[in-house]
Amino acid sequence: MAKVIGFVNQKGGVGKTTSTINVATYLAEAGKKVLLVDLDPQGNASSGLGIDARALEKNLYHAMILGLAPQSIILQTRTENLHIIPAAQDLAGAEIEMVHIDSREFRLHGVLRQVRSYYDYILIDSPPSLGLLTINGLVASDEVIIPVQTEYYALEGLSQLLGTIELVREHLQPNLKIGGALLTLYDRRNRLARQVVNEVRAHFPGPVFESVVPRSVRLAEAPSYGKSILDFDAFSKGARAYKGVVRELLEREEEEKKLKVL
Ligand code: ATP
Ligand code: MG
């Protein structure tokens, strides 16, 4: 059964999509079967992996709202072991249409239940809001990774996000865990950025990944070629950082397995 990880932060431009794409790619490279779910009507994760969702007949909208089987929507990416459910602009309408349907918070959960047994990991790229799409992402997740941009306002909005996670836990998904904060867009020459890293490590109420993702032009360029950083520049510092994040995730998986045996 796949572990489902949601990448969530209602703040825009903090590296959710970049992190989802590259963590998914390195998990696939490590031999895991991975499904990336693009839950953002902007469709950045889809285009970042070279998929033009506007040209497709079906996307996540059709599974979540019209009840189409996800198997008929899932696509293979250029990376072996990495599949995607793409998103397009019509998903923005879903946010509104869902308001009137039953179990509206569980639509994505219902979609993923149908394919969960085929994968080791399912990663969800969320939109920059705490609306119904993101709530669907949280309810469908076993854990959340919160990308945090290392800048002065990094912690602003985090308490609102943690409050929302707490509400989801109380009312909708009691087993939802905080997988960790992932520091992104880090500029080591900036003293303030170093302070923010220390702040987050000291105050974030959950694990913080050891790996810190640097600000890197190569990471910003890769999506315009429809490529992950592994395919675009495997030896760049951004590539090394995401490889490190995945190493941490896989180490945790090993730990969890050991605990189950005991
Ligand atoms: P949104 O909230 O709009 O969905 P997001 O949180 O998904 O944004 P990204 O799209 O991953 O954030 O990143 C925002 C922008 O910053 C993109 O142009 C991306 O290419 C760039 N970017 C992300 N991470 C880095 C990085 N470590 N170094 C340099 N540029 C980055
Ligand atoms: Mg995004």
Tab-separated table of C-alpha atoms and ligand atoms in Angstrom:
chain	number	residue	atom	x	y	z
A	1	MET	CA	0.000	0.000	0.000
A	2	ALA	CA	1.394	3.368	-1.003
A	3	LYS	CA	2.355	5.961	1.549
A	4	VAL	CA	0.607	9.188	0.548
A	5	ILE	CA	2.529	12.429	1.121
A	6	GLY	CA	0.967	15.850	0.548
A	7	PHE	CA	3.183	18.867	-0.172
A	8	VAL	CA	1.281	21.744	1.363
A	9	ASN	CA	1.706	25.435	2.083
A	10	GLN	CA	-0.961	28.027	1.341
A	11	LYS	CA	1.804	30.502	0.587
A	12	GLY	CA	2.585	30.829	-3.100
A	13	GLY	CA	5.977	30.217	-4.629
A	14	VAL	CA	7.649	28.443	-1.710
A	15	GLY	CA	8.772	25.414	-3.718
A	16	LYS	CA	5.861	22.979	-3.343
A	17	THR	CA	5.831	21.966	-6.992
A	18	THR	CA	9.617	21.900	-7.387
A	19	SER	CA	9.840	19.696	-4.298
A	20	THR	CA	7.033	17.352	-5.336
A	21	ILE	CA	8.508	16.819	-8.812
A	22	ASN	CA	12.048	16.212	-7.637
A	23	VAL	CA	11.260	14.101	-4.580
A	24	ALA	CA	9.008	11.975	-6.809
A	25	THR	CA	11.770	11.580	-9.370
A	26	TYR	CA	14.442	10.547	-6.873
A	27	LEU	CA	12.061	8.091	-5.195
A	28	ALA	CA	11.433	6.566	-8.627
A	29	GLU	CA	15.163	6.487	-9.308
A	30	ALA	CA	15.604	4.575	-6.045
A	31	GLY	CA	13.326	1.907	-7.522
A	32	LYS	CA	10.066	2.913	-5.843
A	33	LYS	CA	6.822	2.950	-7.797
A	34	VAL	CA	5.589	6.512	-7.587
A	35	LEU	CA	2.429	8.377	-8.558
A	36	LEU	CA	2.463	12.169	-8.594
A	37	VAL	CA	-0.966	13.771	-8.254
A	38	ASP	CA	-1.221	17.316	-9.567
A	39	LEU	CA	-3.889	18.902	-7.358
A	40	ASP	CA	-3.242	22.450	-8.571
A	41	PRO	CA	-5.343	23.925	-11.418
A	42	GLN	CA	-2.199	25.825	-12.465
A	43	GLY	CA	-0.899	22.418	-13.599
A	44	ASN	CA	2.730	23.300	-12.846
A	45	ALA	CA	3.714	19.799	-11.788
A	46	SER	CA	2.257	18.436	-15.027
A	47	SER	CA	4.026	20.932	-17.288
A	48	GLY	CA	7.195	20.633	-15.197
A	49	LEU	CA	7.298	16.961	-16.102
A	50	GLY	CA	6.754	17.729	-19.767
A	51	ILE	CA	3.017	17.068	-19.929
A	52	ASP	CA	0.714	19.509	-21.690
A	53	ALA	CA	-2.478	18.843	-19.748
A	54	ARG	CA	-4.515	21.280	-21.860
A	55	ALA	CA	-4.046	18.952	-24.811
A	56	LEU	CA	-5.413	15.974	-22.866
A	57	GLU	CA	-9.042	14.954	-22.759
A	58	LYS	CA	-8.960	13.924	-19.126
A	59	ASN	CA	-7.269	15.058	-15.955
A	60	LEU	CA	-7.742	14.901	-12.197
A	61	TYR	CA	-10.986	16.875	-12.503
A	62	HIS	CA	-12.632	14.001	-14.357
A	63	ALA	CA	-11.703	11.538	-11.622
A	64	MET	CA	-12.603	13.772	-8.668
A	65	ILE	CA	-15.834	15.271	-9.972
A	66	LEU	CA	-17.117	12.975	-12.711
A	67	GLY	CA	-16.015	9.734	-11.084
A	68	LEU	CA	-13.886	8.452	-13.956
A	69	ALA	CA	-11.532	5.597	-13.071
A	70	PRO	CA	-8.109	7.054	-12.289
A	71	GLN	CA	-6.490	4.196	-14.218
A	72	SER	CA	-7.821	5.806	-17.403
A	73	ILE	CA	-6.198	9.147	-16.544
A	74	ILE	CA	-2.797	8.133	-15.194
A	75	LEU	CA	0.124	8.785	-17.546
A	76	GLN	CA	3.665	7.468	-17.669
A	77	THR	CA	6.296	10.224	-17.415
A	78	ARG	CA	9.723	10.119	-19.063
A	79	THR	CA	11.042	8.653	-15.786
A	80	GLU	CA	10.634	4.934	-15.323
A	81	ASN	CA	8.436	4.101	-12.290
A	82	LEU	CA	6.996	7.625	-12.189
A	83	HIS	CA	3.355	8.091	-13.161
A	84	ILE	CA	1.230	11.229	-12.968
A	85	ILE	CA	-2.395	12.273	-12.716
A	86	PRO	CA	-2.222	15.651	-14.474
A	87	ALA	CA	-4.253	18.743	-13.700
A	88	ALA	CA	-5.611	21.514	-15.872
A	89	GLN	CA	-7.567	24.690	-15.427
A	90	ASP	CA	-10.953	22.942	-15.139
A	91	LEU	CA	-9.885	21.742	-11.694
A	92	ALA	CA	-10.435	25.320	-10.507
A	93	GLY	CA	-14.141	24.732	-11.179
A	94	ALA	CA	-14.020	21.604	-9.039
A	95	GLU	CA	-13.368	23.740	-6.001
A	96	ILE	CA	-16.770	25.352	-6.516
A	97	GLU	CA	-18.654	22.309	-7.804
A	98	MET	CA	-17.557	20.224	-4.834
A	99	VAL	CA	-19.327	22.508	-2.401
A	100	HIS	CA	-22.581	20.829	-3.366
A	101	ILE	CA	-21.543	17.196	-3.423
A	102	ASP	CA	-21.599	14.562	-0.722
A	103	SER	CA	-18.415	13.804	1.198
A	104	ARG	CA	-16.754	16.635	-0.635
A	105	GLU	CA	-13.625	16.436	1.507
A	106	PHE	CA	-13.110	12.777	0.571
A	107	ARG	CA	-13.209	12.947	-3.241
A	108	LEU	CA	-9.451	12.651	-3.735
A	109	HIS	CA	-9.198	10.014	-1.032
A	110	GLY	CA	-11.763	7.979	-2.975
A	111	VAL	CA	-9.806	8.387	-6.207
A	112	LEU	CA	-6.503	7.312	-4.659
A	113	ARG	CA	-8.030	4.324	-2.870
A	114	GLN	CA	-8.542	2.772	-6.309
A	115	VAL	CA	-4.841	2.860	-7.189
A	116	ARG	CA	-3.071	2.846	-3.853
A	117	SER	CA	-2.072	-0.787	-4.015
A	118	TYR	CA	-0.102	-0.279	-7.259
A	119	TYR	CA	2.378	2.196	-5.780
A	120	ASP	CA	4.956	2.592	-3.018
A	121	TYR	CA	4.506	6.363	-2.820
A	122	ILE	CA	1.835	8.809	-3.915
A	123	LEU	CA	2.884	12.471	-3.766
A	124	ILE	CA	0.344	15.279	-3.987
A	125	ASP	CA	1.238	18.788	-5.180
A	126	SER	CA	-1.253	21.218	-3.597
A	127	PRO	CA	-2.365	24.657	-4.751
A	128	PRO	CA	-1.430	27.793	-2.780
A	129	SER	CA	-4.610	28.029	-0.717
A	130	LEU	CA	-6.381	26.294	2.136
A	131	GLY	CA	-9.513	25.750	0.054
A	132	LEU	CA	-11.415	22.556	-0.614
A	133	LEU	CA	-8.804	21.179	-3.025
A	134	THR	CA	-6.072	21.422	-0.413
A	135	ILE	CA	-8.402	19.941	2.226
A	136	ASN	CA	-8.958	17.004	-0.140
A	137	GLY	CA	-5.182	16.674	-0.386
A	138	LEU	CA	-4.782	16.638	3.401
A	139	VAL	CA	-7.578	14.120	3.924
A	140	ALA	CA	-6.046	11.810	1.314
A	141	SER	CA	-2.555	12.037	2.864
A	142	ASP	CA	-0.830	9.950	5.498
A	143	GLU	CA	1.617	12.760	6.086
A	144	VAL	CA	2.391	16.277	4.967
A	145	ILE	CA	5.645	17.894	3.990
A	146	ILE	CA	5.623	21.667	4.341
A	147	PRO	CA	8.094	23.470	2.074
A	148	VAL	CA	9.204	26.621	3.878
A	149	GLN	CA	10.985	29.365	1.993
A	150	THR	CA	13.961	30.603	4.024
A	151	GLU	CA	13.081	34.278	4.074
A	152	TYR	CA	11.971	36.729	6.701
A	153	TYR	CA	8.257	35.979	6.449
A	154	ALA	CA	8.789	32.220	6.359
A	155	LEU	CA	6.960	31.479	9.575
A	156	GLU	CA	4.065	33.774	8.813
A	157	GLY	CA	1.007	31.739	7.906
A	158	LEU	CA	2.546	28.569	9.290
A	159	SER	CA	0.350	28.640	12.389
A	160	GLN	CA	-2.746	28.946	10.208
A	161	LEU	CA	-1.577	25.939	8.199
A	162	LEU	CA	-0.827	23.912	11.336
A	163	GLY	CA	-4.252	24.882	12.697
A	164	THR	CA	-5.905	23.605	9.536
A	165	ILE	CA	-3.962	20.349	9.774
A	166	GLU	CA	-5.146	20.009	13.372
A	167	LEU	CA	-8.773	20.536	12.313
A	168	VAL	CA	-8.436	17.935	9.575
A	169	ARG	CA	-7.035	15.545	12.149
A	170	GLU	CA	-9.895	16.174	14.572
A	171	HIS	CA	-12.729	15.907	12.076
A	172	LEU	CA	-11.657	14.114	8.922
A	173	GLN	CA	-8.347	12.201	9.023
A	174	PRO	CA	-7.180	11.333	12.557
A	175	ASN	CA	-3.982	9.637	11.345
A	176	LEU	CA	-2.579	12.601	9.437
A	177	LYS	CA	1.055	13.156	10.449
A	178	ILE	CA	3.466	16.016	9.937
A	179	GLY	CA	6.233	14.504	7.855
A	180	GLY	CA	8.321	17.610	8.241
A	181	ALA	CA	9.277	21.083	7.188
A	182	LEU	CA	11.539	21.300	4.165
A	183	LEU	CA	13.621	24.466	3.926
A	184	THR	CA	13.773	25.772	0.369
A	185	LEU	CA	15.216	28.629	-1.691
A	186	TYR	CA	18.093	28.943	0.742
A	187	ASP	CA	20.798	31.508	0.067
A	188	ARG	CA	23.737	30.747	2.335
A	189	ARG	CA	25.354	34.144	1.731
A	190	ASN	CA	22.345	35.778	3.338
A	191	ARG	CA	22.682	36.113	7.110
A	192	LEU	CA	18.941	36.441	7.522
A	193	ALA	CA	18.393	33.162	5.696
A	194	ARG	CA	20.743	31.439	8.110
A	195	GLN	CA	18.743	32.880	11.009
A	196	VAL	CA	15.497	31.624	9.515
A	197	VAL	CA	16.937	28.113	9.236
A	198	ASN	CA	17.794	28.220	12.936
A	199	GLU	CA	14.359	29.637	13.828
A	200	VAL	CA	12.551	26.896	11.971
A	201	ARG	CA	14.754	24.182	13.454
A	202	ALA	CA	14.096	25.583	16.938
A	203	HIS	CA	10.369	26.237	16.718
A	204	PHE	CA	8.734	24.056	14.070
A	205	PRO	CA	6.471	21.580	15.876
A	206	GLY	CA	7.639	18.514	13.987
A	207	PRO	CA	10.659	17.150	12.197
A	208	VAL	CA	12.700	19.416	9.922
A	209	PHE	CA	14.628	17.803	7.071
A	210	GLU	CA	18.406	17.941	7.476
A	211	SER	CA	18.725	18.625	3.759
A	212	VAL	CA	18.155	22.254	2.854
A	213	VAL	CA	17.299	23.109	-0.757
A	214	PRO	CA	19.484	25.972	-2.011
A	215	ARG	CA	18.320	28.741	-4.293
A	216	SER	CA	19.588	27.502	-7.636
A	217	VAL	CA	19.063	28.748	-11.152
A	218	ARG	CA	19.240	25.180	-12.458
A	219	LEU	CA	16.234	24.174	-10.323
A	220	ALA	CA	14.287	27.136	-11.707
A	221	GLU	CA	15.236	26.338	-15.315
A	222	ALA	CA	14.474	22.619	-15.314
A	223	PRO	CA	10.637	22.843	-15.517
A	224	SER	CA	10.736	24.964	-18.665
A	225	TYR	CA	12.394	21.948	-20.321
A	226	GLY	CA	9.776	19.637	-18.821
A	227	LYS	CA	12.479	17.927	-16.817
A	228	SER	CA	13.233	17.024	-13.226
A	229	ILE	CA	16.587	18.187	-11.889
A	230	LEU	CA	17.829	14.591	-12.173
A	231	ASP	CA	17.294	14.704	-15.946
A	232	PHE	CA	18.302	18.327	-16.340
A	233	ASP	CA	21.457	18.625	-14.222
A	234	ALA	CA	22.059	15.659	-11.939
A	235	PHE	CA	25.277	17.127	-10.541
A	236	SER	CA	23.913	20.518	-9.534
A	237	LYS	CA	23.604	21.473	-5.870
A	238	GLY	CA	19.796	21.460	-6.148
A	239	ALA	CA	19.933	17.879	-7.382
A	240	ARG	CA	22.117	16.874	-4.455
A	241	ALA	CA	19.687	18.492	-2.016
A	242	TYR	CA	16.620	16.643	-3.320
A	243	LYS	CA	18.556	13.412	-3.436
A	244	GLY	CA	19.327	14.050	0.237
A	245	VAL	CA	15.657	14.618	1.055
A	246	VAL	CA	14.791	11.287	-0.517
A	247	ARG	CA	17.596	9.557	1.351
A	248	GLU	CA	16.045	10.856	4.604
A	249	LEU	CA	12.591	9.626	3.567
A	250	LEU	CA	13.927	6.171	2.711
A	251	GLU	CA	15.837	5.970	5.995
A	252	ARG	CA	12.601	6.736	7.822
A	253	GLU	CA	10.831	4.033	5.875
A	254	GLU	CA	13.494	1.560	7.040
A	255	GLU	CA	13.065	2.714	10.642
A	256	GLU	CA	9.293	2.315	10.430
A	257	LYS	CA	9.700	-1.198	9.036
A	258	LYS	CA	12.000	-2.153	11.887
A	259	LEU	CA	9.485	-0.844	14.438
A	260	LYS	CA	6.755	-2.945	12.838
A	261	VAL	CA	8.855	-6.095	13.142
A	262	LEU	CA	9.554	-5.452	16.848
B	1	ATP	P1	2.645	27.897	-6.185
B	1	ATP	O1	2.245	28.289	-4.816
B	1	ATP	O2	2.388	28.927	-7.213
B	1	ATP	O3	2.134	26.553	-6.574
B	1	ATP	P2	5.064	26.574	-5.431
B	1	ATP	O4	5.015	26.662	-3.946
B	1	ATP	O5	4.642	25.310	-6.046
B	1	ATP	O6	4.266	27.779	-6.103
B	1	ATP	P3	7.354	26.451	-7.129
B	1	ATP	O7	6.512	26.561	-8.337
B	1	ATP	O8	8.009	25.142	-6.854
B	1	ATP	O9	6.571	26.928	-5.849
B	1	ATP	O10	8.502	27.551	-7.126
B	1	ATP	C1	8.179	28.918	-7.379
B	1	ATP	C2	9.185	29.478	-8.389
B	1	ATP	O11	10.489	29.434	-7.832
B	1	ATP	C3	9.259	28.667	-9.673
B	1	ATP	O12	9.553	29.546	-10.736
B	1	ATP	C4	10.421	27.720	-9.431
B	1	ATP	O13	11.046	27.316	-10.631
B	1	ATP	C5	11.333	28.568	-8.577
B	1	ATP	N1	12.072	27.751	-7.607
B	1	ATP	C6	11.594	26.817	-6.761
B	1	ATP	N2	12.558	26.311	-5.991
B	1	ATP	C7	13.688	26.959	-6.343
B	1	ATP	C8	15.053	26.905	-5.902
B	1	ATP	N3	15.426	26.087	-4.911
B	1	ATP	N4	15.949	27.726	-6.493
B	1	ATP	C9	15.577	28.587	-7.461
B	1	ATP	N5	14.319	28.674	-7.930
B	1	ATP	C10	13.376	27.881	-7.376
B	2	MG	MG	2.980	24.879	-7.224
